[in-house]
Amino acid sequence: MIEETVVEGKESSLFEAITFHYGELHEQNDLITSAQLMSKDSLYIIDSNFSPLNSFRTPQTDSEKEWKDILDRVTTQQLESAWEKSLQELSIDKDNFNVFTLSELVDYNERPLPGFTEEETERLIGNLWEGLYKNYFLGIKKEEW
């Protein structure tokens, strides 16, 4: 299956994508065996009045390395600002949590989340993706009263 979309922008940007791959086998004795794996990709788009339109995944030139550093820094600042605002509005003490982006979740394909076993991590990640799929991909469905 191929998913495709067009994204329009007017300035240099970092685009990140994460995928969740899931499969399960249903055996005759009602035993279900499943496997899951995440992958990610990123693309830096440089749209500047001072250079031609350019894109890269891994910087090769000094200019691309500089743009990567700038876009990474801007992205981190935006995330931290959004996190701080959300934590403040919800009165959540961030010292009680391990905070990371959804794209960083891929790092836990091969190792457990802090404080959890590998089995617990696999179950937590599977449940997270199931919730994201049901609520964002399929759309939130509310029961009529």
PDB file of C-alpha atoms in Angstrom:
ATOM      1  CA  MET A   1       0.000   0.000   0.000  1.00  0.00           C
ATOM      2  CA  ILE A   2       1.330   3.433  -0.909  1.00  0.00           C
ATOM      3  CA  GLU A   3       0.232   6.563   0.904  1.00  0.00           C
ATOM      4  CA  GLU A   4       0.926   9.894  -0.731  1.00  0.00           C
ATOM      5  CA  THR A   5       0.156  13.509   0.058  1.00  0.00           C
ATOM      6  CA  VAL A   6       1.201  16.964  -1.084  1.00  0.00           C
ATOM      7  CA  VAL A   7       2.528  19.352   1.553  1.00  0.00           C
ATOM      8  CA  GLU A   8       2.930  23.018   0.734  1.00  0.00           C
ATOM      9  CA  GLY A   9       5.238  25.377   2.538  1.00  0.00           C
ATOM     10  CA  LYS A  10       6.821  28.764   2.063  1.00  0.00           C
ATOM     11  CA  GLU A  11      10.002  28.454   4.082  1.00  0.00           C
ATOM     12  CA  SER A  12      12.742  26.061   5.088  1.00  0.00           C
ATOM     13  CA  SER A  13      11.398  23.193   7.165  1.00  0.00           C
ATOM     14  CA  LEU A  14      12.104  19.831   8.717  1.00  0.00           C
ATOM     15  CA  PHE A  15       9.565  17.135   7.887  1.00  0.00           C
ATOM     16  CA  GLU A  16       9.476  13.972   9.985  1.00  0.00           C
ATOM     17  CA  ALA A  17       7.445  10.820   9.425  1.00  0.00           C
ATOM     18  CA  ILE A  18       6.975   7.748  11.572  1.00  0.00           C
ATOM     19  CA  THR A  19       5.309   4.493  10.574  1.00  0.00           C
ATOM     20  CA  PHE A  20       3.990   1.600  12.594  1.00  0.00           C
ATOM     21  CA  HIS A  21       4.047  -1.809  10.946  1.00  0.00           C
ATOM     22  CA  TYR A  22       1.843  -4.464  12.516  1.00  0.00           C
ATOM     23  CA  GLY A  23       0.868  -7.978  11.602  1.00  0.00           C
ATOM     24  CA  GLU A  24      -0.826 -10.849  13.367  1.00  0.00           C
ATOM     25  CA  LEU A  25      -1.466 -14.530  12.797  1.00  0.00           C
ATOM     26  CA  HIS A  26      -4.728 -16.087  13.980  1.00  0.00           C
ATOM     27  CA  GLU A  27      -4.209 -19.772  14.647  1.00  0.00           C
ATOM     28  CA  GLN A  28      -6.931 -22.413  14.886  1.00  0.00           C
ATOM     29  CA  ASN A  29      -6.863 -22.600  18.674  1.00  0.00           C
ATOM     30  CA  ASP A  30      -7.684 -18.868  18.989  1.00  0.00           C
ATOM     31  CA  LEU A  31      -4.022 -18.114  19.667  1.00  0.00           C
ATOM     32  CA  ILE A  32      -2.969 -14.789  18.160  1.00  0.00           C
ATOM     33  CA  THR A  33       0.694 -14.104  17.448  1.00  0.00           C
ATOM     34  CA  SER A  34       1.681 -10.580  16.469  1.00  0.00           C
ATOM     35  CA  ALA A  35       4.717  -8.604  15.419  1.00  0.00           C
ATOM     36  CA  GLN A  36       5.239  -4.861  15.309  1.00  0.00           C
ATOM     37  CA  LEU A  37       7.970  -2.510  14.208  1.00  0.00           C
ATOM     38  CA  MET A  38       8.278   1.255  13.786  1.00  0.00           C
ATOM     39  CA  SER A  39      10.333   3.170  11.251  1.00  0.00           C
ATOM     40  CA  LYS A  40      10.969   6.847  10.650  1.00  0.00           C
ATOM     41  CA  ASP A  41      12.338   9.207   8.078  1.00  0.00           C
ATOM     42  CA  SER A  42      13.109  12.904   7.929  1.00  0.00           C
ATOM     43  CA  LEU A  43      13.586  15.423   5.157  1.00  0.00           C
ATOM     44  CA  TYR A  44      15.115  18.870   5.383  1.00  0.00           C
ATOM     45  CA  ILE A  45      13.756  21.364   2.830  1.00  0.00           C
ATOM     46  CA  ILE A  46      15.810  24.506   2.273  1.00  0.00           C
ATOM     47  CA  ASP A  47      13.801  27.311   0.683  1.00  0.00           C
ATOM     48  CA  SER A  48      15.914  30.450   0.908  1.00  0.00           C
ATOM     49  CA  ASN A  49      16.181  33.619  -1.166  1.00  0.00           C
ATOM     50  CA  PHE A  50      19.961  33.196  -0.978  1.00  0.00           C
ATOM     51  CA  SER A  51      20.249  29.674  -2.424  1.00  0.00           C
ATOM     52  CA  PRO A  52      18.404  27.348  -4.797  1.00  0.00           C
ATOM     53  CA  LEU A  53      15.629  25.110  -3.480  1.00  0.00           C
ATOM     54  CA  ASN A  54      17.267  22.052  -1.924  1.00  0.00           C
ATOM     55  CA  SER A  55      16.338  18.996   0.114  1.00  0.00           C
ATOM     56  CA  PHE A  56      18.379  16.372   1.965  1.00  0.00           C
ATOM     57  CA  ARG A  57      18.063  13.634   4.550  1.00  0.00           C
ATOM     58  CA  THR A  58      21.709  13.615   5.648  1.00  0.00           C
ATOM     59  CA  PRO A  59      23.742  16.802   5.257  1.00  0.00           C
ATOM     60  CA  GLN A  60      26.663  16.494   2.833  1.00  0.00           C
ATOM     61  CA  THR A  61      27.942  20.057   2.590  1.00  0.00           C
ATOM     62  CA  ASP A  62      28.841  22.679   5.184  1.00  0.00           C
ATOM     63  CA  SER A  63      25.784  24.672   4.124  1.00  0.00           C
ATOM     64  CA  GLU A  64      23.492  21.675   4.622  1.00  0.00           C
ATOM     65  CA  LYS A  65      25.067  20.982   8.038  1.00  0.00           C
ATOM     66  CA  GLU A  66      24.418  24.586   9.026  1.00  0.00           C
ATOM     67  CA  TRP A  67      20.789  24.415   7.837  1.00  0.00           C
ATOM     68  CA  LYS A  68      20.302  21.099   9.676  1.00  0.00           C
ATOM     69  CA  ASP A  69      21.577  22.661  12.917  1.00  0.00           C
ATOM     70  CA  ILE A  70      19.285  25.686  12.476  1.00  0.00           C
ATOM     71  CA  LEU A  71      16.182  23.621  11.679  1.00  0.00           C
ATOM     72  CA  ASP A  72      16.900  21.127  14.477  1.00  0.00           C
ATOM     73  CA  ARG A  73      17.290  24.004  16.941  1.00  0.00           C
ATOM     74  CA  VAL A  74      14.063  25.709  15.794  1.00  0.00           C
ATOM     75  CA  THR A  75      12.160  22.407  15.963  1.00  0.00           C
ATOM     76  CA  THR A  76      13.467  21.697  19.472  1.00  0.00           C
ATOM     77  CA  GLN A  77      12.533  25.207  20.639  1.00  0.00           C
ATOM     78  CA  GLN A  78       9.005  24.860  19.231  1.00  0.00           C
ATOM     79  CA  LEU A  79       8.537  21.447  20.867  1.00  0.00           C
ATOM     80  CA  GLU A  80       9.859  22.624  24.217  1.00  0.00           C
ATOM     81  CA  SER A  81       7.604  25.675  24.108  1.00  0.00           C
ATOM     82  CA  ALA A  82       4.543  23.552  23.320  1.00  0.00           C
ATOM     83  CA  TRP A  83       5.476  21.056  26.045  1.00  0.00           C
ATOM     84  CA  GLU A  84       5.976  23.775  28.646  1.00  0.00           C
ATOM     85  CA  LYS A  85       2.648  25.402  27.769  1.00  0.00           C
ATOM     86  CA  SER A  86       0.808  22.066  27.918  1.00  0.00           C
ATOM     87  CA  LEU A  87       2.474  20.971  31.149  1.00  0.00           C
ATOM     88  CA  GLN A  88       1.635  24.311  32.759  1.00  0.00           C
ATOM     89  CA  GLU A  89      -2.003  24.267  31.585  1.00  0.00           C
ATOM     90  CA  LEU A  90      -2.460  20.683  32.827  1.00  0.00           C
ATOM     91  CA  SER A  91      -0.453  21.226  36.047  1.00  0.00           C
ATOM     92  CA  ILE A  92       1.891  18.322  35.234  1.00  0.00           C
ATOM     93  CA  ASP A  93       5.323  18.098  36.861  1.00  0.00           C
ATOM     94  CA  LYS A  94       7.666  17.099  34.010  1.00  0.00           C
ATOM     95  CA  ASP A  95      10.218  15.791  36.527  1.00  0.00           C
ATOM     96  CA  ASN A  96       7.880  12.827  37.069  1.00  0.00           C
ATOM     97  CA  PHE A  97       8.006  11.772  33.397  1.00  0.00           C
ATOM     98  CA  ASN A  98      10.333  10.774  30.599  1.00  0.00           C
ATOM     99  CA  VAL A  99       9.484  13.114  27.730  1.00  0.00           C
ATOM    100  CA  PHE A 100      10.288  12.384  24.106  1.00  0.00           C
ATOM    101  CA  THR A 101       8.784  13.023  20.706  1.00  0.00           C
ATOM    102  CA  LEU A 102       6.707  10.516  18.795  1.00  0.00           C
ATOM    103  CA  SER A 103       9.504  10.165  16.237  1.00  0.00           C
ATOM    104  CA  GLU A 104      11.924   9.264  19.052  1.00  0.00           C
ATOM    105  CA  LEU A 105       9.636   6.350  19.948  1.00  0.00           C
ATOM    106  CA  VAL A 106      11.319   4.380  17.139  1.00  0.00           C
ATOM    107  CA  ASP A 107      14.393   4.174  19.386  1.00  0.00           C
ATOM    108  CA  TYR A 108      12.407   1.723  21.516  1.00  0.00           C
ATOM    109  CA  ASN A 109      12.066  -0.924  18.795  1.00  0.00           C
ATOM    110  CA  GLU A 110      15.087  -2.704  20.257  1.00  0.00           C
ATOM    111  CA  ARG A 111      15.149  -1.584  23.883  1.00  0.00           C
ATOM    112  CA  PRO A 112      12.579  -1.027  26.619  1.00  0.00           C
ATOM    113  CA  LEU A 113      11.079   2.271  27.641  1.00  0.00           C
ATOM    114  CA  PRO A 114      12.639   3.607  30.869  1.00  0.00           C
ATOM    115  CA  GLY A 115      11.165   1.714  33.828  1.00  0.00           C
ATOM    116  CA  PHE A 116       9.504  -1.007  31.728  1.00  0.00           C
ATOM    117  CA  THR A 117      10.409  -4.464  30.441  1.00  0.00           C
ATOM    118  CA  GLU A 118      10.643  -5.209  26.713  1.00  0.00           C
ATOM    119  CA  GLU A 119       7.268  -7.026  26.849  1.00  0.00           C
ATOM    120  CA  GLU A 120       5.615  -4.103  28.650  1.00  0.00           C
ATOM    121  CA  THR A 121       7.175  -1.681  26.164  1.00  0.00           C
ATOM    122  CA  GLU A 122       5.827  -3.651  23.208  1.00  0.00           C
ATOM    123  CA  ARG A 123       2.345  -3.712  24.730  1.00  0.00           C
ATOM    124  CA  LEU A 124       2.427   0.013  25.611  1.00  0.00           C
ATOM    125  CA  ILE A 125       3.613   1.012  22.141  1.00  0.00           C
ATOM    126  CA  GLY A 126       1.025  -1.251  20.493  1.00  0.00           C
ATOM    127  CA  ASN A 127      -1.737   0.275  22.632  1.00  0.00           C
ATOM    128  CA  LEU A 128      -0.515   3.799  21.868  1.00  0.00           C
ATOM    129  CA  TRP A 129      -0.591   3.153  18.115  1.00  0.00           C
ATOM    130  CA  GLU A 130      -3.995   1.512  18.345  1.00  0.00           C
ATOM    131  CA  GLY A 131      -5.331   4.616  20.110  1.00  0.00           C
ATOM    132  CA  LEU A 132      -3.711   6.965  17.582  1.00  0.00           C
ATOM    133  CA  TYR A 133      -5.148   4.914  14.727  1.00  0.00           C
ATOM    134  CA  LYS A 134      -8.670   4.806  16.155  1.00  0.00           C
ATOM    135  CA  ASN A 135      -8.804   8.433  17.268  1.00  0.00           C
ATOM    136  CA  TYR A 136      -6.829  10.271  14.597  1.00  0.00           C
ATOM    137  CA  PHE A 137      -6.736   8.129  11.483  1.00  0.00           C
ATOM    138  CA  LEU A 138     -10.308   6.831  11.717  1.00  0.00           C
ATOM    139  CA  GLY A 139     -11.529   9.922  13.543  1.00  0.00           C
ATOM    140  CA  ILE A 140     -12.912  10.305  17.012  1.00  0.00           C
ATOM    141  CA  LYS A 141     -16.338   8.752  17.218  1.00  0.00           C
ATOM    142  CA  LYS A 142     -18.713   9.896  19.924  1.00  0.00           C
ATOM    143  CA  GLU A 143     -21.674   7.890  21.093  1.00  0.00           C
ATOM    144  CA  GLU A 144     -25.002   9.607  20.706  1.00  0.00           C
ATOM    145  CA  TRP A 145     -26.791  10.150  24.034  1.00  0.00           C
TER     146      TRP A 145
END
